[in-house]
Short mmCIF file of C-alpha atoms and ligand atoms in Angstrom, two decimals:
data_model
loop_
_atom_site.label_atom_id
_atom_site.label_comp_id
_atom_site.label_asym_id
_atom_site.label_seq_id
_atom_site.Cartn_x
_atom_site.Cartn_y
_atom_site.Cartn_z
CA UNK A 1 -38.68 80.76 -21.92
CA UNK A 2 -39.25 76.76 -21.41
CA UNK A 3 -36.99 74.61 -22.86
CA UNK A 4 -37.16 70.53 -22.11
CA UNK A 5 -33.53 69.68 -23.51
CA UNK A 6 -31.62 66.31 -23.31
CA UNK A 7 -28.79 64.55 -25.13
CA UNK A 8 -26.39 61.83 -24.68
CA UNK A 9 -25.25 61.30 -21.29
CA UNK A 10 -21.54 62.34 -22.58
CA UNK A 11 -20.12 63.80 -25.87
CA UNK A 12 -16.49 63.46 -26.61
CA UNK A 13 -15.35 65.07 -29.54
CA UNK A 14 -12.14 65.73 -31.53
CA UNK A 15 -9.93 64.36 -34.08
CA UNK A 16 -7.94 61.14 -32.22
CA UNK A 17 -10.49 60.64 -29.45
CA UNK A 18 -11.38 57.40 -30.24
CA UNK A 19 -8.43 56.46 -28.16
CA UNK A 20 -10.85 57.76 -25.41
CA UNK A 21 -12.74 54.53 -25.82
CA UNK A 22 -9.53 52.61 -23.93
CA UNK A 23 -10.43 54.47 -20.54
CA UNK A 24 -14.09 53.65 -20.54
CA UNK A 25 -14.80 50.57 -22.25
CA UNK A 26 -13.87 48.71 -19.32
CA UNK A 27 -16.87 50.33 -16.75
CA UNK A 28 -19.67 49.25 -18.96
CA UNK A 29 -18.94 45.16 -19.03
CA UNK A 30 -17.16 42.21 -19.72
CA UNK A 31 -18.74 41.27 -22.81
CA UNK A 32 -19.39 43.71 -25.91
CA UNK A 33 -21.65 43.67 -29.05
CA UNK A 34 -20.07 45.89 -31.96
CA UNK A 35 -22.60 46.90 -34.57
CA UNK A 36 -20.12 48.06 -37.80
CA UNK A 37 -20.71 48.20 -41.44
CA UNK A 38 -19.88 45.39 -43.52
CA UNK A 39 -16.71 46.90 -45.20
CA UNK A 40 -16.10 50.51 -43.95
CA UNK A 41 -14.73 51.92 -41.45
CA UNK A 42 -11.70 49.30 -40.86
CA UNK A 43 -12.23 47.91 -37.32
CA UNK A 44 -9.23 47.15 -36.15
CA UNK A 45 -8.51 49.79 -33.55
CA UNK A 46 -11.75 48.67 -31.89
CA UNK A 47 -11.16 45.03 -32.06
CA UNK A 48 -7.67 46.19 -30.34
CA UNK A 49 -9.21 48.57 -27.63
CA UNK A 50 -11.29 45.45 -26.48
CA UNK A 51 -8.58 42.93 -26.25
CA UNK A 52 -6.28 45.04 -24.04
CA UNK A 53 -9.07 45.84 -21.79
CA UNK A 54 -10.29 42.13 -22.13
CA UNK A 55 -13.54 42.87 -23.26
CA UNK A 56 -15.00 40.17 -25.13
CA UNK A 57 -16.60 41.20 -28.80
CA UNK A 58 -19.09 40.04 -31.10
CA UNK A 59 -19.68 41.82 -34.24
CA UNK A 60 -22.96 42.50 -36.24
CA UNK A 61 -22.55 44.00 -39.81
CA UNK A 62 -25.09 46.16 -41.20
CA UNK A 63 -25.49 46.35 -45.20
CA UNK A 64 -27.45 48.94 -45.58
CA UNK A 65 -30.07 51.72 -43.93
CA UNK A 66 -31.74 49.04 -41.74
CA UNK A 67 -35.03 47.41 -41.45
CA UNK A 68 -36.66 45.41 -38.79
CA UNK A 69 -35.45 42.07 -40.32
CA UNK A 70 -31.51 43.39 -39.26
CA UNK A 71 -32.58 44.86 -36.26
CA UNK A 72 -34.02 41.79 -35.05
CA UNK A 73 -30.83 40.00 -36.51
CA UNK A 74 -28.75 41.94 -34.59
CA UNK A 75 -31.05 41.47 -30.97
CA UNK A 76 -30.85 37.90 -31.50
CA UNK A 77 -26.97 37.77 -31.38
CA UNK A 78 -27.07 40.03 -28.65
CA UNK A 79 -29.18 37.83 -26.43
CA UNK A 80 -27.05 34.63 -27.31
CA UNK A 81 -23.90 36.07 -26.38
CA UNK A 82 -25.26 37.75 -23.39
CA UNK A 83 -23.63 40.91 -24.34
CA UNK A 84 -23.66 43.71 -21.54
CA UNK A 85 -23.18 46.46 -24.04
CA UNK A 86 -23.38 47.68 -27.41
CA UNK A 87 -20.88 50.27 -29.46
CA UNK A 88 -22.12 51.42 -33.22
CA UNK A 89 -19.60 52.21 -35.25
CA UNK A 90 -20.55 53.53 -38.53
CA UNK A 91 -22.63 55.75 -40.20
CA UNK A 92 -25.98 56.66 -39.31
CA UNK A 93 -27.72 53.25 -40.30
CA UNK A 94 -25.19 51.38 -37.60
CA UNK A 95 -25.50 53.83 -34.89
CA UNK A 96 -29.66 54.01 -35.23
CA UNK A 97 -29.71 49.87 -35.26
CA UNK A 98 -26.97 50.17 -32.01
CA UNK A 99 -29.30 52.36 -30.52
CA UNK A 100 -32.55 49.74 -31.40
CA UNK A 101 -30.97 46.71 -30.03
CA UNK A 102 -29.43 48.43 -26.83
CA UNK A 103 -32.87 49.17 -25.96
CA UNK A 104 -34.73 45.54 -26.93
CA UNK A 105 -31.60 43.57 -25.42
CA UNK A 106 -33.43 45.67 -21.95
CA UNK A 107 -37.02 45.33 -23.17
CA UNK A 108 -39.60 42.91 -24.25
CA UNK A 109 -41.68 42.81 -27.19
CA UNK A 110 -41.51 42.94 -31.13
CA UNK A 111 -39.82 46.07 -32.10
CA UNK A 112 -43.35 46.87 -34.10
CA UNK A 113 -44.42 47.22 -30.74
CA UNK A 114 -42.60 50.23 -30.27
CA UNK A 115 -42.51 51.75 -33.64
CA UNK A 116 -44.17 54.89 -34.44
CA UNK A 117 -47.25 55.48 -37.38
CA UNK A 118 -46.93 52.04 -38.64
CA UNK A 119 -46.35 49.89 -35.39
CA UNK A 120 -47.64 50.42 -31.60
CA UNK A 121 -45.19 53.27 -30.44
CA UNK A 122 -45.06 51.88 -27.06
CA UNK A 123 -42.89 53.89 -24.96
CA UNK A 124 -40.07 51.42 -23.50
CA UNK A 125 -40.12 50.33 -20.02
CA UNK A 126 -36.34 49.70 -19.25
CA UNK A 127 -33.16 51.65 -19.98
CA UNK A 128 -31.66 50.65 -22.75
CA UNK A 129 -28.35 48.79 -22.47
CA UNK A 130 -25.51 51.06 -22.02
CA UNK A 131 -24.83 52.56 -25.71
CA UNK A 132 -21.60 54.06 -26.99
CA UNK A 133 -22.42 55.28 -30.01
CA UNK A 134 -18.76 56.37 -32.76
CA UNK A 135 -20.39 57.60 -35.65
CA UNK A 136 -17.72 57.50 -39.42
CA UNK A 137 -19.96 59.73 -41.26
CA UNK A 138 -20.44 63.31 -40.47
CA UNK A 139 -24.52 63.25 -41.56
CA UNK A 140 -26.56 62.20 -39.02
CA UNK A 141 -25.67 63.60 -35.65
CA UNK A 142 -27.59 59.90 -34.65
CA UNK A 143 -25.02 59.95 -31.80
CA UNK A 144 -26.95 62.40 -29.80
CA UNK A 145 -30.78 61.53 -30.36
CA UNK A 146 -33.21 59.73 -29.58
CA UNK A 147 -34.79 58.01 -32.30
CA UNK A 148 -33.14 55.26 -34.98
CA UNK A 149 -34.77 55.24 -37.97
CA UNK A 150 -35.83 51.83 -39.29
CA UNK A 151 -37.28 51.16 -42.63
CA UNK A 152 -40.43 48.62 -43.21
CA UNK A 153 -39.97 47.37 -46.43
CA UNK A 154 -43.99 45.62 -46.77
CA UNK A 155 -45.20 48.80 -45.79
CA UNK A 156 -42.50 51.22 -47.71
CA UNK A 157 -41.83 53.14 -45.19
CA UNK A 158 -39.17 54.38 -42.86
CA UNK A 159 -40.27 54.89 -39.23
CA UNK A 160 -38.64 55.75 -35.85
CA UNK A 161 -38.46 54.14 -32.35
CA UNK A 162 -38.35 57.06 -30.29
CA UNK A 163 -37.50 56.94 -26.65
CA UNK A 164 -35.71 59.53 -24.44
CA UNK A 165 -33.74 55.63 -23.69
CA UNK A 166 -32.33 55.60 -26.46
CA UNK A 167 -30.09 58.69 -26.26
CA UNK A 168 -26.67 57.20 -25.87
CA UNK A 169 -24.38 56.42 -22.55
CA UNK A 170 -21.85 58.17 -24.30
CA UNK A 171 -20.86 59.18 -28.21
CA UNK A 172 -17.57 60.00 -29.54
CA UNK A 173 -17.28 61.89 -32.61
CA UNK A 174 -13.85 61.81 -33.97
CA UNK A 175 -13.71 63.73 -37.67
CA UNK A 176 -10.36 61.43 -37.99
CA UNK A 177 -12.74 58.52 -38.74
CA UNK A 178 -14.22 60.25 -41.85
CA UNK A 179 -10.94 61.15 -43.49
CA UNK A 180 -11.64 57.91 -45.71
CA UNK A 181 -15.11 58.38 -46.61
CA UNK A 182 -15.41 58.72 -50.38
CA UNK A 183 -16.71 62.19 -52.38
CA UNK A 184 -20.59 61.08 -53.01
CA UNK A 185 -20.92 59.88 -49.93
CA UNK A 186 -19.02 63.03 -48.08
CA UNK A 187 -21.28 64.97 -50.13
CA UNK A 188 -24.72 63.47 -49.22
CA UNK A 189 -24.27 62.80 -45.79
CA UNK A 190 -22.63 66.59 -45.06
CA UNK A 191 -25.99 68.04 -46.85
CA UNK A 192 -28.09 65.75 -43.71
CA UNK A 193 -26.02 67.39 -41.61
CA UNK A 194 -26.59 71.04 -43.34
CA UNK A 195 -30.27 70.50 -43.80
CA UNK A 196 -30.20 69.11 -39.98
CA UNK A 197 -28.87 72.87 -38.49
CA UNK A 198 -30.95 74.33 -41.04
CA UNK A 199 -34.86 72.74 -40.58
CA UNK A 200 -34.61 73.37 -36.41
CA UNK A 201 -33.58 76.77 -36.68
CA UNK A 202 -36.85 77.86 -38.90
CA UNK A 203 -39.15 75.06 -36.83
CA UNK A 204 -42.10 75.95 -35.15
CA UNK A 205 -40.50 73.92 -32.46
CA UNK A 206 -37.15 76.06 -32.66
CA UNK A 207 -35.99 77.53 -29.28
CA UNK A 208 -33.23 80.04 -27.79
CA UNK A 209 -30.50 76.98 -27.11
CA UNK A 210 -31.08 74.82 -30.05
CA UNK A 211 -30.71 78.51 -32.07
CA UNK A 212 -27.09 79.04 -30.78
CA UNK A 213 -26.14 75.19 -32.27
CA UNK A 214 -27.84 76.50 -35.77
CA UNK A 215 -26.23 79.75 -35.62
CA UNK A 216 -22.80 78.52 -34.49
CA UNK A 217 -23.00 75.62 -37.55
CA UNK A 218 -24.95 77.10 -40.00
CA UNK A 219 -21.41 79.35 -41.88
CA UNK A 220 -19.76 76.13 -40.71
CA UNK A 221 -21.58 74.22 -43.37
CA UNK A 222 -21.45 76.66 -45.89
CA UNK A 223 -17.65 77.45 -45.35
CA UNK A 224 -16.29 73.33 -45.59
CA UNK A 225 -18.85 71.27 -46.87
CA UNK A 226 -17.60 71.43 -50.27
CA UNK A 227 -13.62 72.03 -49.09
CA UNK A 228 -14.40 68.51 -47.47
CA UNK A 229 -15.76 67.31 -50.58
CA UNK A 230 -12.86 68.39 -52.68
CA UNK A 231 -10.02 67.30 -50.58
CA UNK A 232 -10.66 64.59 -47.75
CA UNK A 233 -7.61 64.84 -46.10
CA UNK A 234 -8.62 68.79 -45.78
CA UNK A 235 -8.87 67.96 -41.28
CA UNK A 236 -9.89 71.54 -40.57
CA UNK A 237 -12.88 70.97 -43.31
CA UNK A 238 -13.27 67.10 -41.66
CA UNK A 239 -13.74 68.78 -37.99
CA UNK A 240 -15.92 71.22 -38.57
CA UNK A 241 -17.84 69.16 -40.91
CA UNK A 242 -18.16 66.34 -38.11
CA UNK A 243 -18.91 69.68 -35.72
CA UNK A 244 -21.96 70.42 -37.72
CA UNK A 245 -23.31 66.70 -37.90
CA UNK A 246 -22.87 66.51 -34.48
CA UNK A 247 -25.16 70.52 -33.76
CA UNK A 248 -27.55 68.67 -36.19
CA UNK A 249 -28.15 65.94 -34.14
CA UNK A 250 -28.61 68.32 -31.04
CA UNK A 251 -30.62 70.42 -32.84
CA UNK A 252 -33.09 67.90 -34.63
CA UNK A 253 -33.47 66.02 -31.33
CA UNK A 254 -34.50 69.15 -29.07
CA UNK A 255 -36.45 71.40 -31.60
CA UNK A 256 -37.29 68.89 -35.04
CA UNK A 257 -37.16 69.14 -38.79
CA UNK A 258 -39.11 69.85 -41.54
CA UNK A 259 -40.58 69.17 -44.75
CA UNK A 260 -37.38 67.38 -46.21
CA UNK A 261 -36.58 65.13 -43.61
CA UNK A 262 -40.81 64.98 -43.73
CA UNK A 263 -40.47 63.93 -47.43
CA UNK A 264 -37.28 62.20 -47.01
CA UNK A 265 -38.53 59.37 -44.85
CA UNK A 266 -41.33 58.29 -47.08
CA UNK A 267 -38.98 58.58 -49.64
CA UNK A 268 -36.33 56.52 -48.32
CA UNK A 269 -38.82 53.83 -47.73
CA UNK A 270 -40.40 53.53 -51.06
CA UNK A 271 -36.96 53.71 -53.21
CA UNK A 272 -33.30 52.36 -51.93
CA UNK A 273 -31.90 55.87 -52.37
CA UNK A 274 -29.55 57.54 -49.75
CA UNK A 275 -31.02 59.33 -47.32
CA UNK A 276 -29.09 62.31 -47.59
CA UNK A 277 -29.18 62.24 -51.25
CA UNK A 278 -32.98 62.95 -50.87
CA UNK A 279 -32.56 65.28 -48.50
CA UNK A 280 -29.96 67.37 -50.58
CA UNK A 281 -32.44 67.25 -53.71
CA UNK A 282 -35.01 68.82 -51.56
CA UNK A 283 -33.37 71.46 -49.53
CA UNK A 284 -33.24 74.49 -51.99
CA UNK A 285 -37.08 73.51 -53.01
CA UNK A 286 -38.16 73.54 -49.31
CA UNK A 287 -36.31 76.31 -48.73
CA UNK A 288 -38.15 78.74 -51.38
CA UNK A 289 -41.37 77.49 -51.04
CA UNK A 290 -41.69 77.72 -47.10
CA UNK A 291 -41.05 81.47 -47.44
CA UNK A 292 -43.54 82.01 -50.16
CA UNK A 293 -46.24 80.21 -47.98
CA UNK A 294 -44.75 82.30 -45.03
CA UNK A 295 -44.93 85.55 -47.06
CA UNK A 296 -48.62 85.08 -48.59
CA UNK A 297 -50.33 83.55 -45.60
CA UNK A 298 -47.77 82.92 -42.58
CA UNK A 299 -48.71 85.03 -39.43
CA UNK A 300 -45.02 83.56 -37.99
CA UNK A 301 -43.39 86.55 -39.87
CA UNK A 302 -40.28 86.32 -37.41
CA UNK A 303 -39.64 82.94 -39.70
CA UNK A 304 -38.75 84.59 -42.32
CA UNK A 305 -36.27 87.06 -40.43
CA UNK A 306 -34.90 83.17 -39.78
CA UNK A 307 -34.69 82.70 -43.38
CA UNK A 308 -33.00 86.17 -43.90
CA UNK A 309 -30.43 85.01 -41.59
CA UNK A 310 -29.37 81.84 -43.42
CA UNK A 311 -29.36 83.66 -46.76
CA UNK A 312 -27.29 86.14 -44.79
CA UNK A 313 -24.66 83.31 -43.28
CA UNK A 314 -24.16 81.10 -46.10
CA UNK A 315 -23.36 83.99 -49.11
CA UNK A 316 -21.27 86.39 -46.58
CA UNK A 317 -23.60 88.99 -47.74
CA UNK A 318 -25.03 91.44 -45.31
CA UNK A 319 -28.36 92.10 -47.70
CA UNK A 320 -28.99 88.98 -49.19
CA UNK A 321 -32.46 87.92 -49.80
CA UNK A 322 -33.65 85.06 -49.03
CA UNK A 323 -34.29 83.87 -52.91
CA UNK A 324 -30.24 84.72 -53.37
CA UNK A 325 -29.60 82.00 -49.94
CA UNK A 326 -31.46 79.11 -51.68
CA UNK A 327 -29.72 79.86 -54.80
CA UNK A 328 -26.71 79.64 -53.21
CA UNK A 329 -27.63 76.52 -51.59
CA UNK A 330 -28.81 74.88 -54.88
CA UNK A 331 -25.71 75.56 -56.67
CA UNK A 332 -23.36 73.98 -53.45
CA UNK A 333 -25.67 71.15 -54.16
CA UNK A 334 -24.64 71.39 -58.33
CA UNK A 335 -21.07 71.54 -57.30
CA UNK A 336 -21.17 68.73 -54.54
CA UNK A 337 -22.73 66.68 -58.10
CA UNK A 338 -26.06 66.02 -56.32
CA UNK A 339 -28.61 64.12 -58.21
CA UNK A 340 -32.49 65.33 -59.04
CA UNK A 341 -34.92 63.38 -57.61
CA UNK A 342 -35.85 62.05 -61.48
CA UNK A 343 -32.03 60.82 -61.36
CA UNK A 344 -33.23 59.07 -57.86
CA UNK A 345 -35.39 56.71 -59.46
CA UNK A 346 -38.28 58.53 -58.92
CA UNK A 347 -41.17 59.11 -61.31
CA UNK A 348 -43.82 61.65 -60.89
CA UNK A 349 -46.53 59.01 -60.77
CA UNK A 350 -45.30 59.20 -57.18
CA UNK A 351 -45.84 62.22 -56.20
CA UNK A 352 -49.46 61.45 -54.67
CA UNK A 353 -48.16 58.62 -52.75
CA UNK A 354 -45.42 60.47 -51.51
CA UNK A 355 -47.42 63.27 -50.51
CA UNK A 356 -49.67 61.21 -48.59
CA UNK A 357 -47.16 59.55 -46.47
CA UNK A 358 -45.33 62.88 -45.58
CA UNK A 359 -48.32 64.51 -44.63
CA UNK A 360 -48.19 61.69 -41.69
CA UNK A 361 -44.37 61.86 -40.97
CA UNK A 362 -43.36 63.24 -37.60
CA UNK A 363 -40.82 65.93 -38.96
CA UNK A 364 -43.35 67.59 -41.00
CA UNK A 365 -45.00 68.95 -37.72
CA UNK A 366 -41.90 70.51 -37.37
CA UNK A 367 -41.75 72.57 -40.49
CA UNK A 368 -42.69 76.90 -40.31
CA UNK A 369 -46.18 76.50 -41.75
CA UNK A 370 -48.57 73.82 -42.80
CA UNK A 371 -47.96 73.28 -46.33
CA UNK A 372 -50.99 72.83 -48.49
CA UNK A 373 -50.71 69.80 -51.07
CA UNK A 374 -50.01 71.96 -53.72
CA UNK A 375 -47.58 73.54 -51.95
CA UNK A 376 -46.15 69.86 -51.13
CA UNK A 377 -46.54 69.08 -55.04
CA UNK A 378 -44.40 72.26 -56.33
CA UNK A 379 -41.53 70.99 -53.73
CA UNK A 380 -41.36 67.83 -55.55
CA UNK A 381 -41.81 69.38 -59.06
CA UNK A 382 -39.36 71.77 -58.44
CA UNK A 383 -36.91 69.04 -56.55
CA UNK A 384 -37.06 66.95 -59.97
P1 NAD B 401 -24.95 55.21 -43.87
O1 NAD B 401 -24.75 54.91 -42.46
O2 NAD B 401 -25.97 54.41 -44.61
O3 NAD B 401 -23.53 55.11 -44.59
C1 NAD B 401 -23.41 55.45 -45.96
C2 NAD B 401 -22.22 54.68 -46.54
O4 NAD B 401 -21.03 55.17 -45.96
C3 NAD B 401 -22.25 53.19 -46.27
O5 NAD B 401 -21.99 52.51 -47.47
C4 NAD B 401 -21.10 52.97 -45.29
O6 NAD B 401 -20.50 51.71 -45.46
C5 NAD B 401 -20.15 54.08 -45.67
N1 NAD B 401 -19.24 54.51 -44.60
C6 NAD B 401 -19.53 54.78 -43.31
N2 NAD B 401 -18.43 55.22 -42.67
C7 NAD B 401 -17.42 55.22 -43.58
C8 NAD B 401 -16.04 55.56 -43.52
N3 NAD B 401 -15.50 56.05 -42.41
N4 NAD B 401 -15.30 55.42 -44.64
C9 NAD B 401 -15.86 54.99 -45.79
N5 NAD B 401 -17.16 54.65 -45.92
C10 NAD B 401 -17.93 54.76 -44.81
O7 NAD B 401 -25.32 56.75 -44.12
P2 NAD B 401 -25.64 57.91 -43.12
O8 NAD B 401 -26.09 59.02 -43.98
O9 NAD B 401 -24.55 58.14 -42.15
O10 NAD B 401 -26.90 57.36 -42.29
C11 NAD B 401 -28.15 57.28 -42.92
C12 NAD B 401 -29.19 56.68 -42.00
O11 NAD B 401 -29.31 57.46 -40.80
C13 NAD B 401 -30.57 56.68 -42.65
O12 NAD B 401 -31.23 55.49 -42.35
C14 NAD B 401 -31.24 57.87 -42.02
O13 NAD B 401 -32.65 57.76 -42.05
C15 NAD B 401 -30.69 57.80 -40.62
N6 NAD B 401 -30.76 59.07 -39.85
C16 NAD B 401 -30.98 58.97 -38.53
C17 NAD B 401 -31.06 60.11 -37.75
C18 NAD B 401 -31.34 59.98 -36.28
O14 NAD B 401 -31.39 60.98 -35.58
N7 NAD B 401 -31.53 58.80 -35.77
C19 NAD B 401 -30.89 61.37 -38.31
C20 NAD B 401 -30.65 61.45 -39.68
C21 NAD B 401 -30.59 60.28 -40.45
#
């Protein structure tokens, strides 16, 4: 067994621990930069936290999934107000542009310079600024890797800066900050977080510790995704939702993903759709056709024992195939009111593109088996 794992430096979870934030906010500086949505969450607790400990704050707002333009943005402010530290709070776009401009407020250079496919991928040379990282969606499980996710829009793509420096000083996931967040957006960023403990535990990548994260949140998912969906205020559905984002983001980081989030981030940078809407299209599609590549020409047969077990976990059926699991995921994605990829904005005229780009995305090294384009083409087809 060899297993290289890391994470954030500390992980507080559980519903109220935001409060947390009061007894170390004050070790990390005098003089914060908050990066926050524009409207949601409120930020008023924060705001409050600072003040009593006499931490001065700036705030950044991030519209949407960002792009190097906001990143930069955001870097800028940084530097003029001499900030010593950075907290996101928000979903995964905020936390992956905290984690970008911790690290360039500590490093030189363009952020191209560090980007991967499209831009240098430079390793970084300094710690990044101390991070705290309070994610308000349970998706991404951001809060614990080491890669943001940036989007080039004159080269429609999405790419990462990946550096083990960008893993944060310290993340708090509190599932009472994502009693608020609306149904569509519950519903797309919980299936990141179920495709998340799902893609690592069938990666060629996978590994004995990442497996008991998968294991542990794979019934999770199925059991209170779509409780959370149809009653917010549901908490034991909210934690355990926000549990499973947060195994995601240990899993993804220390084994990888697959062909969705492979698809997904060429996706994302070619339309302005959701990222977990894409990934939530794709799942079921992925799902089916990995374990008929596995089953006509995969020598990794003890994959598909992998998929048995998730067709096992999410139906509570002791002899479900794996065709029965992927139905069962498709229709949680009918009754969480997930859109086709055709209702995305997407057009088969795409497809080739689309392929092309994935074939170059870092999580498709992580899927079972190489998929052939064909193979690549019936996900989309079937995804539509
Ligand atoms: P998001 O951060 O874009 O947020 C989606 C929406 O939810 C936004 O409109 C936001 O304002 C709203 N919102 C956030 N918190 C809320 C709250 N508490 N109440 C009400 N509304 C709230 O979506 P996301 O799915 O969390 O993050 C997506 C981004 O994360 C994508 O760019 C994706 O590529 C990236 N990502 C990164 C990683 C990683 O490991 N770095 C992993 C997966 C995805």
């Amino acid at each position: 067994m060899n297993i290289d794992f890391s994470t954030a430096n500390r992980i507080i979870f559980g519903a109220g621990r935001l409060s947390y934030l009061r007894e170390i906010i004050g070790h990390y500086g005098k003089k914060v930069l908050i990066i926050k949505g524009k409207e949601f969450p409120d930020p008023g607790t924060l705001f409050t936290i600072c003040e009593d400990a006499n931490v001065v704050w700036n705030y950044f707002n991030v519209e949407n999934e960002p792009n190097v333009k906001t990143v930069n943005r955001a870097v800028e402010l940084g530097r003029e107000k001499e900030c010593d530290f950075v907290i996101g709070f928000g979903g995964g776009s905020v936390i992956d542009t905290g984690k970008a401009v911790a690290a360039l407020l500590n490093n030189q250079g363009s952020l191209l310079y560090y980007l991967e496919v499209i831009g240098k991928g430079k390793p970084l040379r300094n710690p990044s600024k101390p991070y705290i990282a309070i994610p308000t969606t349970a998706g991404t499980g951001s809060e614990v890797t080491r890669n943001a996710v940036i989007s080039v829009p004159d080269k429609k793509v999405k790419v990462s800066m990946r550096n083990a420096y960008l893993l944060p000083e310290v993340a708090i996931v509190d599932p009472e900050l994502t009693y608020g967040v609306p149904k569509t957006i519950t519903a797309m960023t919980g299936m990141d977080a179920f495709t998340q403990v799902i893609e690592p535990y069938v990666s060629r990548y996978s590994n004995p510790m990442v497996d008991l994260f998968c294991k542990d949140a794979i019934p999770k998912g199925a059991s209170y995704l779509l409780r959370a969906w149809e009653d917010g205020n549901d908490h034991e559905a909210r934690e355990n939702i926000s549990w499973v984002s947060l195994m995601g983001g240990l899993a993804l980081a220390n084994a990888k993903l697959g062909a969705v989030h492979g698809f997904a981030g060429p996706i994302g940078g070619m339309f302005h759709v959701p990222h977990g809407a894409i990934c939530a299209a794709l799942l079921p599609s992925v799902m089916l056709i990995n374990m008929k590549a596995l089953s006509h020409r995969g020598k990794n047969f003890n994959k598909l024992t992998r998929f048995e077990d998730i067709a096992r976990w999410v139906t509570g059926v002791e002899n479900a195939t794996i065709e029965e699991g992927v139905e069962w995921i498709a229709s949680l994605c009918k009754n969480l009111e997930i859109p086709r990829l055709s209702e995305l904005g997407i057009k088969k005229a795409h497809f080739p593109i689309i392929i092309d780009k994935s074939k170059k995305s870092s999580s498709m090294k992580g899927n079972p088996i190489q998929l052939t384009e064909r193979e690549m083409e019936k996900i989309l087809e079937l995804s539509y």
